PDB file of C-alpha atoms in Angstrom:
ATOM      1  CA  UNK A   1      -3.509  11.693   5.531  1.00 84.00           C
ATOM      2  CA  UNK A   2      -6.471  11.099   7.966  1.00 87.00           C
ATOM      3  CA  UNK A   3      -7.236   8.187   5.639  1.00 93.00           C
ATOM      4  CA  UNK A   4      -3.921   6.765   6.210  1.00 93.00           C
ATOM      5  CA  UNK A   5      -3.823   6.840  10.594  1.00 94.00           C
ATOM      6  CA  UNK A   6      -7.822   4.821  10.203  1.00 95.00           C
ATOM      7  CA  UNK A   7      -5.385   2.246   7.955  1.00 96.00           C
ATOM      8  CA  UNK A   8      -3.675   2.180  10.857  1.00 95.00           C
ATOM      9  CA  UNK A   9      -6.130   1.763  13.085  1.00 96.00           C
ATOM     10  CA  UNK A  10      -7.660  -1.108  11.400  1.00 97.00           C
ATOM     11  CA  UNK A  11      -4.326  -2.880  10.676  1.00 97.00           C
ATOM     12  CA  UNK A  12      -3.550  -2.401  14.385  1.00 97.00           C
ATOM     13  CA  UNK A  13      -7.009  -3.700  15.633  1.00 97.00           C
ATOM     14  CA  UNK A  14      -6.316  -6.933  13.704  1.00 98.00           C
ATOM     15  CA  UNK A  15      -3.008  -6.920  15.254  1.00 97.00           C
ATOM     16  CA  UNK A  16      -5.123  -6.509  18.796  1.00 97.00           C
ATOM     17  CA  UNK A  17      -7.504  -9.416  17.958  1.00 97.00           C
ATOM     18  CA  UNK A  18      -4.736 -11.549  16.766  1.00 97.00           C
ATOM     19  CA  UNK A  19      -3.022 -11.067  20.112  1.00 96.00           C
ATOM     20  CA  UNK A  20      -6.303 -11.476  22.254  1.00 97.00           C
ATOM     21  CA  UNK A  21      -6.865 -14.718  20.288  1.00 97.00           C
ATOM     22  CA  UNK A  22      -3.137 -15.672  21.111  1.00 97.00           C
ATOM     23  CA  UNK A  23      -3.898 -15.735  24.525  1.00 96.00           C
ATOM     24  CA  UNK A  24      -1.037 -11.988  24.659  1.00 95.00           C
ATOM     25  CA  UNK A  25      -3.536  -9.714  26.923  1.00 95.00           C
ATOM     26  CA  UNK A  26      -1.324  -7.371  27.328  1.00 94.00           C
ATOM     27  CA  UNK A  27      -0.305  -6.664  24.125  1.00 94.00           C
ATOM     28  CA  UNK A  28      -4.050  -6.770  22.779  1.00 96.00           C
ATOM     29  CA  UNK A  29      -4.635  -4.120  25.371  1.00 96.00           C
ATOM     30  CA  UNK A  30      -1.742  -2.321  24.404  1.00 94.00           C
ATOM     31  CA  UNK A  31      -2.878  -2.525  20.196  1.00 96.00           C
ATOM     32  CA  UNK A  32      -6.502  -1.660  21.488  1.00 97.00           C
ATOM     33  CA  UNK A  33      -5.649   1.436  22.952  1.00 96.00           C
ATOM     34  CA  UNK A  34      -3.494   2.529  19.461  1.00 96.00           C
ATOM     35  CA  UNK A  35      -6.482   1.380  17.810  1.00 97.00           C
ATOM     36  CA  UNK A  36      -8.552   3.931  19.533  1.00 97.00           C
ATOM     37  CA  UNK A  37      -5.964   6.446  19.283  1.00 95.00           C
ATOM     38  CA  UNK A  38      -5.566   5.953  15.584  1.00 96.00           C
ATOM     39  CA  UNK A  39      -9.244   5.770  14.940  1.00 95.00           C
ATOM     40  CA  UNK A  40      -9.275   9.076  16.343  1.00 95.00           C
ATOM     41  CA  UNK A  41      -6.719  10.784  14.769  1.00 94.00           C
ATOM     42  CA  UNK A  42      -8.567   9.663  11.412  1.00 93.00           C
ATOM     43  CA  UNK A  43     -11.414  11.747  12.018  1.00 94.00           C
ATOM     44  CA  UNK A  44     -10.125  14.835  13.957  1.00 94.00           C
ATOM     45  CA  UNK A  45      -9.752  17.124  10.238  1.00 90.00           C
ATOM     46  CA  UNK A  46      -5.889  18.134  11.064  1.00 92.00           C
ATOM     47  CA  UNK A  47      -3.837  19.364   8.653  1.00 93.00           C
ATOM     48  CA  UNK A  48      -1.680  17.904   6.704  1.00 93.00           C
ATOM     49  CA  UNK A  49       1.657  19.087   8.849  1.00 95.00           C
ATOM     50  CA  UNK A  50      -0.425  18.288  12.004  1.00 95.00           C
ATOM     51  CA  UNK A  51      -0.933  14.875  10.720  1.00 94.00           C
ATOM     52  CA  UNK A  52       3.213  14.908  10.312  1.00 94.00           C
ATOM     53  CA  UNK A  53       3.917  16.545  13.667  1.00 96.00           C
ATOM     54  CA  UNK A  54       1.637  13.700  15.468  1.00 94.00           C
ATOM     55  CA  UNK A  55       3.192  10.917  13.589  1.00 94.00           C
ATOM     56  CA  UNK A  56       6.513  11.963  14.185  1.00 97.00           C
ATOM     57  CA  UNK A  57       5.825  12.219  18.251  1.00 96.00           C
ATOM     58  CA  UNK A  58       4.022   9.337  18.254  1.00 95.00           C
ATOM     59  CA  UNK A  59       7.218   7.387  16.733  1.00 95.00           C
ATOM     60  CA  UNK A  60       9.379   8.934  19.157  1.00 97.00           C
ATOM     61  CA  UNK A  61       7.180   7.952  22.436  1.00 96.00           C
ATOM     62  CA  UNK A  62       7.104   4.121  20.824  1.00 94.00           C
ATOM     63  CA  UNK A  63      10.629   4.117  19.927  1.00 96.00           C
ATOM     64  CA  UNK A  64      11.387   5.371  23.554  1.00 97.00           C
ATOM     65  CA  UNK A  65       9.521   3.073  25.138  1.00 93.00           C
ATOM     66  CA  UNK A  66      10.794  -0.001  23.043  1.00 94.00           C
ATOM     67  CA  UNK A  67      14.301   1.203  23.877  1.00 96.00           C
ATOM     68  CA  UNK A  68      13.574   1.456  28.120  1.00 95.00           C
ATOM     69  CA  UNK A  69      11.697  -2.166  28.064  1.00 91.00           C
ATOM     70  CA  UNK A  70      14.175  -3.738  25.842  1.00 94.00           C
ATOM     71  CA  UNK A  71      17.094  -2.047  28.017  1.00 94.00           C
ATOM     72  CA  UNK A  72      15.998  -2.027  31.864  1.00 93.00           C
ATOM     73  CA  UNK A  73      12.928  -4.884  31.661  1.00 87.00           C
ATOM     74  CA  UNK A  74      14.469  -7.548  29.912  1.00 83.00           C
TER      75      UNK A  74
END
């Protein structure tokens, strides 16, 4: 499992250096900083449930965050 969140990480850097190069600073900065926190995650040794648990909170902040920017911001 820690192998799959540094996937993530470097799937989500490219994403970051796509959007840099696309002129999107804000959403490079935003892909950096999941980068990191990905990259992280990768090496930290959790267990396997952890791993889960982390995931699971992690979709749940991005998911509520999509929802209040795509509600109140646009």
């Amino acid at each position: 499992m820690d192998r799959m969140f540094r996937m993530m990480a470097f799937w989500t850097g490219i994403f970051s250096l796509m959007f840099y190069l696309g002129h999107m600073d804000k959403t490079a900065l935003l892909f950096l900083g999941q980068t990191g926190f990905f990259l992280l995650l990768g090496y930290l040794r959790l267990t396997e449930r952890m791993y889960i648990y982390v995931f699971f909170a992690y979709l749940t902040v991005s998911f509520a965050g999509f929802t209040y920017w795509s509600t109140f911001m646009m």
